[in-house]
Amino acid sequence: MLMLGPHSELIAALQASPGIPIFPPRASTVAEGVDQLHYFLTVLTLFFTFVIFTVIFYYMVRYRRRSEDEQPPATRTLMSLEITWTVIPTLICVLVFGWSASLYFRNANPPNASMEIIVIGKQWMWHIQHPEGIREINELHVPVGVPVKITMTSQDVIHDFFIPAFRVKKDAMPGRYSSMWFQATKTGTFHFFCAQYCGQGHAAMIGWVHVMTPDDYAAWLAGTTRGETMTQAGERLFQQYGCVTCHVADGSGRGPSLVGQFGKPQKLRDGQTLIVDETFLRRAITQPNSMPVPNYAPVMPSFQGQLNEEQILQLIAYVKSLGGEERKAKGQ
Amino acid sequence: MTEASAAHTAEHPPYLAHHFTDIEQQNESGTLGMWLFLLTEIMFFGGLFATYAVYRLKYFEGFHEGSHHLSVQFGALNTAVLIGSSLTMALAVRSAQLGRRKAIILFLILTMVLGVLFIGIKLNFEWSADYHEGLIPWMGFHVEGANAAAVRLFFCFYFFMTGLHALHMVIGLGIMCVLLRMAAKGRFDSGYFAPVEITGLYWHFVDIIWIFLFPLLYLMGGRY
Amino acid sequence: MSAALAEAPPETRVHYLNADYGIKSWLLTTDHKRIALLYLASITLMFFVGGFMAVLMRIHLIEPAGALVHPDTFNKLFTMHGVSMIFFFLIPSIPAVLGNFLVPLMVGAKDLAFPRINLLSWYVFIVGAALTLTAIVSGGVDTGWTFYTPYSTTYANSQVMLTALGVFVSGFSSILTGLNFIVTIHKMRAPGLTWFRMPLFLWAIYATSIIQVLGTPVVAIAIFLVGLERLFHVGIFDPAVGGDPILFQHLFWFYSHPAVYIMILPGMGVISEIITCFSRKKVFGYHFVAFSSMAIAVISFLVWGHHMFVTGMSVYAALIFSVLSFLVAIPSAIKVFNWTATLYQGSISYQAPMLYALGFIGLFTMGGLTGLFLASLATDVHLNGTYFIVAHFHYIMVGGAVMAYLGGIHFWWPKITGRMYPDTWARLAAAIVFIGFNLTFFPQFMLGYLGMPRRYATYPAEFQVLNVMSSAGASILGLGYLIPLIYLVWSIRYGPIAPANPWRAKGLEWETSSPPPTQNFDVPPVVREGAYAYGPPGSELEGAHD
């Protein structure tokens, strides 16, 4: 394992050599862990393949047929051998499973205070939105050393956002949100790809992550033209599409007030209780009648098809921001 | 017949296929084959039922509303008709076991009549009413209200599932026509009745599928 | 008993090939052996159709910007390659050709339980293949063989319905074949042939048939619903009308994962037969190999979620599918060790079937172990959707299943045709296949880890060297497949006449003439010894070991 550690000269030489690259750059906090597991599995695979091939080759030579009348001895089963080669692979599998699961578990939950980025996949480009209002197409600028949480969806078919250098990947699906996070450890420019076949332009749906030092990132933020922030856009849409007429802030309207509701549990008429998160809000906007709430008549129209994914996310950002001052005061 | 062919018939009855060693092997193979086929049908309908279950959970109210459009009375009548046809089919099998030619024919015809009655009730009283009420999703569907999309999905499932079931019934009726012809020619006796028995298995299965469909589609709306 | 059988040359003896002539005697046959040959011709055609598409793709991928076709065409090529290879070659191959031919012979029966249903299954296969070939020539389909929604239901503008119908229909062929085998093995075994005296090929076919019977109907429903959605915009899989695209994936993979075991289990059965014959030894650990086949069949139904680890499933669901996916690897490992141990102290000869079988063991080991990378959650996140997956399944399907199929074809060729093929050419072809295969697919493991996604018609320049290596290997692999086509066809007419048992193998199929008579055995066999009774006389008595 020492040979395979991150500072091995062998690895450095391989990564630096031109021609056939072996490993992608290691540019995130999880990359090293994934690579180590990958090395172990590679060694395991090559080892057992080598052992099997060698034993077979040896037997082929040692026991080759020398005469047509040869009579090999009877086969005798050896229970101890059967048990050994059942138990050892099982133990190896348990070990690998445990190692992998613990890595996966750790990588599953984004750290708090992650910087949030919205990614919307659509045939055949990636639309990336910073909360401060900057939009990018097929490019993602992030600062190094900061956890970044990506919330994704698709405008049409299933896509997949894959950043090999960070060893992260997640499907971006229509009709729902998915999320993943990473923390870049090296500045530089790294590929991202769409990794779920999505039609003619699937191979063209690629782009670049630019990891910058915090100073450079701040400079980039300041120097890039921006539109409204997500929250501002959401507020505008809330007015424009008439949401404000029913969802009155003091609760006197035909729909429930949305102030401070984000993150709270909400009981539905059929008895189940859901948390008011991004998925809940998206469903409420596009299929309101699939989740009627008590005390309010199910008269909300569906906005499916009238709002695109970007606009829905902007509305959600706005709803999230409602009652923010109250929540901050309560120390939430 | 010649001596050779008489001996041939004695040790090798005409209803024993040449690749089987004896009639027991033939009968057991046929029965096992039909049970396996029914197992594949369970997986086939099961996939549909699972998908229906997912959407019933997701669109609870819409599916309730859709279910309310169905006629529990005709559904219940059809259930009785189909159970009755299983009874007549079982009696046909029994008659075949006893080699009673006229009884086989009678009970097969009764089973077929009840089967046709089932389909007739469906077509005439249920599906044509659905058409006039604008409930067939691809033929002039018009339902209003908040749950319209879910009601449409409910009816898609309703027609897929009952349509697939009806298709299986029609195939069963076709097989019974063949059996009827065989029975009329006196082909069944206490030594050879496997085709009737195996068809009986199939028909009972078709009945059982309906016994699941009826509550899932008609009764889950909770109006009884 | 075998010595007394007719050893007259095939020209003068009546056997299943010359018992009747004319196109009707073939198209209306109920003889399982003739049906096996009908399947052989059909699936060979589909193999070369799919193979031709692979050749076009590998040529195209020599250049990063694509060397040959428009991206749209490339997307259709990989889709149709997958559809024709999986549904119309791999799934039928060993069961429908070797299984159909051998199962009645190996159980000592005159035919399968339902000969007419057997013929029906071939016609159903032909209808499915005809529909799919029509789809290919009338514009093709570009959804990927996985038909993911909503692309396939709502966005694809290609021959989705026609292909879906072709696949749907061919599924019934698979179901009927499996049903026939299960009943035959249960009910038609010769006197004395107990379950644990059966050759392991029968155990493998039995396990495969269970999967075929239980799993295929579910994918039939999945495809049926995709078709309905495409026609009527129902809202089952398309989220724009309230549907759930992940539900499709669950329904699809519930079958398609066990399907990969439909493709490999029969191959494992073939390997058991070949290894024992060409080392002249009873298999090591017979019961373990038999039970491993059944264990694989059962566990295979519990792991489908590992195809969906990055769709956003809950961490706990992912953990369960991961554990089970590791578990399903263990019985396969047990088999590999048992086959290797069978060689110990054997008397080993290296004819072509044995070379294919030994190659299988090594390549299947590698392909199977690379499955662990994908069962392991942390690495699967990185590797899913990349060329690593492509390399993994080609190692198992091509390095495993196709090599086992070729090994079996060569092993039983004298029994099927009554002729020997030229073994020198066969060994040469086996070596070419082995080398070409590794050159084609090993670089793809590296491409995958580097991050090159699959199903890409164009790619960044840094991936070019490995792609060119892979394409070069593919040309060698293609040559390796063409050579057997030539000499096997040649041997039917010009090959030396084969005796009843040219390999001096054990097994009921070798105790009748080559080719067998239509009724398989002149005298119905009675079994008095266990499988693979190669040991010294008296050593193979029941109960003496195991």
XYZ file of C-alpha atoms in Angstrom, chain A residues 21-306:
286
model
C -2.486 8.542 -19.248
C -3.491 6.065 -16.556
C -5.357 8.125 -13.996
C -7.327 11.323 -14.175
C -6.079 14.247 -12.091
C -6.890 14.042 -8.423
C -8.569 17.316 -7.681
C -11.094 16.795 -4.912
C -11.186 15.678 -1.304
C -12.749 12.327 -2.195
C -10.536 11.523 -5.173
C -7.709 10.057 -3.163
C -9.990 7.712 -1.222
C -11.691 6.478 -4.369
C -8.347 5.988 -6.085
C -6.960 3.955 -3.190
C -9.947 1.629 -3.268
C -9.594 1.434 -7.022
C -5.896 0.520 -6.715
C -6.724 -2.199 -4.227
C -9.397 -3.663 -6.476
C -7.064 -3.458 -9.470
C -4.339 -5.299 -7.595
C -6.894 -7.856 -6.405
C -8.187 -8.399 -9.923
C -4.788 -8.687 -11.515
C -3.564 -10.897 -8.697
C -6.365 -13.426 -8.911
C -6.359 -13.369 -12.698
C -2.633 -13.945 -12.654
C -2.944 -16.737 -10.096
C -5.678 -18.510 -12.038
C -3.865 -18.174 -15.356
C -0.603 -19.348 -13.823
C -2.121 -22.349 -12.106
C -3.979 -23.301 -15.274
C -0.865 -22.875 -17.363
C 1.166 -24.905 -14.900
C -1.396 -27.720 -14.869
C -1.626 -27.609 -18.646
C 2.057 -28.273 -18.912
C 2.548 -30.547 -15.927
C -0.446 -32.757 -16.669
C -0.440 -32.666 -20.431
C -1.555 -35.891 -21.997
C 1.441 -38.059 -22.769
C -0.350 -41.136 -24.010
C -3.849 -41.998 -25.079
C -4.147 -44.716 -22.434
C -3.349 -42.509 -19.485
C -5.740 -42.980 -16.585
C -5.837 -40.052 -14.204
C -6.658 -40.818 -10.574
C -10.201 -40.439 -9.276
C -11.306 -36.971 -8.237
C -11.660 -36.661 -4.514
C -13.574 -33.762 -3.109
C -11.831 -31.854 -0.401
C -14.345 -30.111 1.801
C -11.654 -28.034 3.476
C -10.609 -26.636 0.119
C -14.197 -25.818 -0.829
C -14.713 -24.031 2.450
C -11.447 -22.137 2.140
C -12.187 -20.809 -1.275
C -15.685 -19.874 -0.284
C -14.753 -18.145 2.945
C -11.756 -16.179 1.677
C -13.595 -14.532 -1.246
C -16.489 -13.815 1.096
C -14.174 -12.111 3.567
C -12.559 -10.097 0.805
C -15.999 -9.026 -0.401
C -17.019 -8.030 3.105
C -13.838 -5.998 3.473
C -14.282 -4.222 0.155
C -17.965 -3.610 0.810
C -17.244 -2.105 4.205
C -14.463 0.112 2.933
C -16.511 1.265 -0.028
C -19.668 1.825 1.989
C -17.879 3.971 4.531
C -16.385 6.117 1.747
C -19.792 6.366 0.087
C -21.536 7.252 3.333
C -19.042 10.007 4.034
C -19.458 11.382 0.538
C -23.221 11.249 0.602
C -23.924 14.241 2.775
C -22.704 17.711 1.898
C -21.061 19.626 4.699
C -23.021 22.575 6.054
C -22.317 25.979 4.628
C -21.686 24.540 1.223
C -21.750 26.987 -1.606
C -24.848 26.163 -3.648
C -24.911 25.958 -7.411
C -27.837 25.042 -9.626
C -27.209 22.875 -12.675
C -29.878 22.270 -15.274
C -29.190 19.796 -18.018
C -30.977 20.158 -21.273
C -30.429 18.702 -24.697
C -27.539 19.320 -25.274
C -25.929 21.759 -22.885
C -25.411 22.407 -19.206
C -26.966 25.518 -17.779
C -25.240 26.552 -14.579
C -26.536 29.142 -12.184
C -24.744 30.789 -9.295
C -27.047 32.125 -6.548
C -25.602 35.613 -6.975
C -27.125 35.709 -10.401
C -24.266 34.625 -12.651
C -25.207 32.188 -15.393
C -22.782 29.975 -17.233
C -23.175 27.622 -20.155
C -20.977 24.503 -20.125
C -18.555 26.148 -17.705
C -18.443 26.127 -13.940
C -16.207 28.453 -11.956
C -15.633 27.497 -8.336
C -13.153 28.455 -5.651
C -10.674 25.889 -4.380
C -11.093 24.497 -0.880
C -14.763 25.380 -0.546
C -17.468 22.689 -0.386
C -19.827 23.154 -3.312
C -23.310 21.623 -3.324
C -24.841 21.134 -6.732
C -28.595 20.818 -7.059
C -29.544 19.439 -10.437
C -32.465 18.755 -12.638
C -33.146 18.258 -16.297
C -35.332 20.186 -18.648
C -36.065 17.148 -20.802
C -34.479 13.673 -20.608
C -32.192 12.082 -18.045
C -28.670 13.514 -18.117
C -25.764 12.911 -15.774
C -23.235 15.416 -14.466
C -19.835 13.767 -14.237
C -16.564 15.391 -13.160
C -13.875 12.693 -13.481
C -11.165 14.706 -11.704
C -13.415 14.988 -8.642
C -14.677 11.381 -8.886
C -18.273 12.556 -8.597
C -21.291 11.823 -10.708
C -25.063 12.107 -10.372
C -28.028 11.765 -12.692
C -29.919 14.966 -13.492
C -33.491 13.866 -13.948
C -36.563 15.607 -15.286
C -39.309 16.135 -12.759
C -37.113 15.892 -9.702
C -34.016 17.270 -8.054
C -30.827 15.455 -7.251
C -27.769 16.767 -5.518
C -24.110 16.031 -5.057
C -21.217 17.899 -3.528
C -17.486 18.232 -3.945
C -14.625 20.228 -2.550
C -11.859 20.988 -5.022
C -8.304 20.655 -3.766
C -6.341 21.882 -6.775
C -6.718 24.853 -9.025
C -6.932 24.123 -12.687
C -9.313 23.266 -15.452
C -11.052 19.909 -15.486
C -13.513 18.195 -17.774
C -17.110 17.561 -17.017
C -19.227 15.244 -19.165
C -22.787 14.146 -19.583
C -22.683 10.491 -18.611
C -26.241 9.356 -19.340
C -27.120 8.922 -22.974
C -29.520 11.666 -23.957
C -29.740 11.760 -27.727
C -27.898 13.128 -30.695
C -25.723 15.633 -28.876
C -24.832 13.453 -25.900
C -21.105 13.534 -26.727
C -21.210 17.279 -27.238
C -22.679 17.937 -23.811
C -19.302 18.526 -22.202
C -17.625 21.435 -20.507
C -15.009 22.684 -18.083
C -14.789 23.232 -14.353
C -12.463 26.128 -13.545
C -11.115 25.887 -10.006
C -9.653 29.185 -8.887
C -7.898 30.562 -5.857
C -10.286 32.487 -3.587
C -8.856 35.814 -4.786
C -9.178 34.912 -8.433
C -12.672 33.653 -7.815
C -13.678 36.883 -6.108
C -12.239 38.806 -9.013
C -14.134 36.673 -11.463
C -17.376 37.164 -9.556
C -16.895 40.901 -9.476
C -15.911 41.154 -13.091
C -18.694 39.022 -14.566
C -21.949 40.528 -15.617
C -24.803 39.159 -13.722
C -28.535 39.219 -13.976
C -30.971 39.087 -11.112
C -30.123 36.786 -8.278
C -32.221 33.638 -8.111
C -34.237 35.103 -5.257
C -34.921 38.333 -7.115
C -36.004 36.433 -10.212
C -38.218 34.254 -8.063
C -39.892 37.230 -6.490
C -40.587 38.696 -9.908
C -42.133 35.419 -11.100
C -44.168 35.116 -7.912
C -45.864 38.374 -8.847
C -45.945 37.796 -12.587
C -47.685 34.415 -12.410
C -50.164 35.473 -9.777
C -48.932 33.288 -6.949
C -49.130 36.272 -4.636
C -52.911 36.543 -5.133
C -53.592 33.259 -3.317
C -50.476 32.739 -1.213
C -50.956 35.871 0.868
C -48.246 36.332 3.490
C -50.627 36.618 6.438
C -52.509 33.455 5.502
C -55.757 35.178 4.551
C -55.659 34.098 0.942
C -57.098 31.039 -0.767
C -53.747 29.288 -0.462
C -51.497 28.765 2.531
C -48.915 31.372 3.436
C -45.443 30.347 2.428
C -43.547 32.471 4.906
C -41.115 30.385 6.925
C -42.509 27.143 5.528
C -39.383 25.892 3.850
C -37.890 22.961 5.705
C -40.944 22.385 7.872
C -43.073 19.213 7.796
C -46.430 19.480 6.061
C -49.281 17.057 6.533
C -51.237 16.134 3.426
C -54.911 15.277 3.218
C -54.232 11.607 2.655
C -52.388 11.427 5.954
C -48.759 11.339 4.911
C -46.366 14.017 6.106
C -43.706 15.468 3.829
C -40.934 17.972 4.403
C -41.325 21.199 2.423
C -38.111 20.939 0.425
C -37.209 21.658 -3.199
C -38.876 18.463 -4.422
C -42.065 19.266 -2.483
C -42.247 22.763 -3.900
C -41.593 21.597 -7.438
C -44.399 19.067 -7.175
C -46.683 21.665 -5.657
C -46.064 23.965 -8.602
C -46.374 21.351 -11.354
C -48.845 18.830 -9.903
C -50.661 20.596 -7.102
C -53.527 18.151 -7.100
C -51.292 15.221 -6.328
C -50.763 16.638 -2.855
C -53.870 18.324 -1.455
C -53.367 19.856 1.965
C -55.959 20.016 4.739
C -58.028 23.169 5.182
C -57.525 24.408 1.646
C -59.615 23.568 -1.408
C -57.639 21.948 -4.217
C -58.044 24.802 -6.657
C -54.413 25.631 -7.429
C -53.800 25.388 -11.179
C -50.811 23.482 -12.468
C -47.924 25.452 -13.930
C -46.474 22.434 -15.713
C -45.287 23.593 -19.104
C -45.663 27.274 -18.286
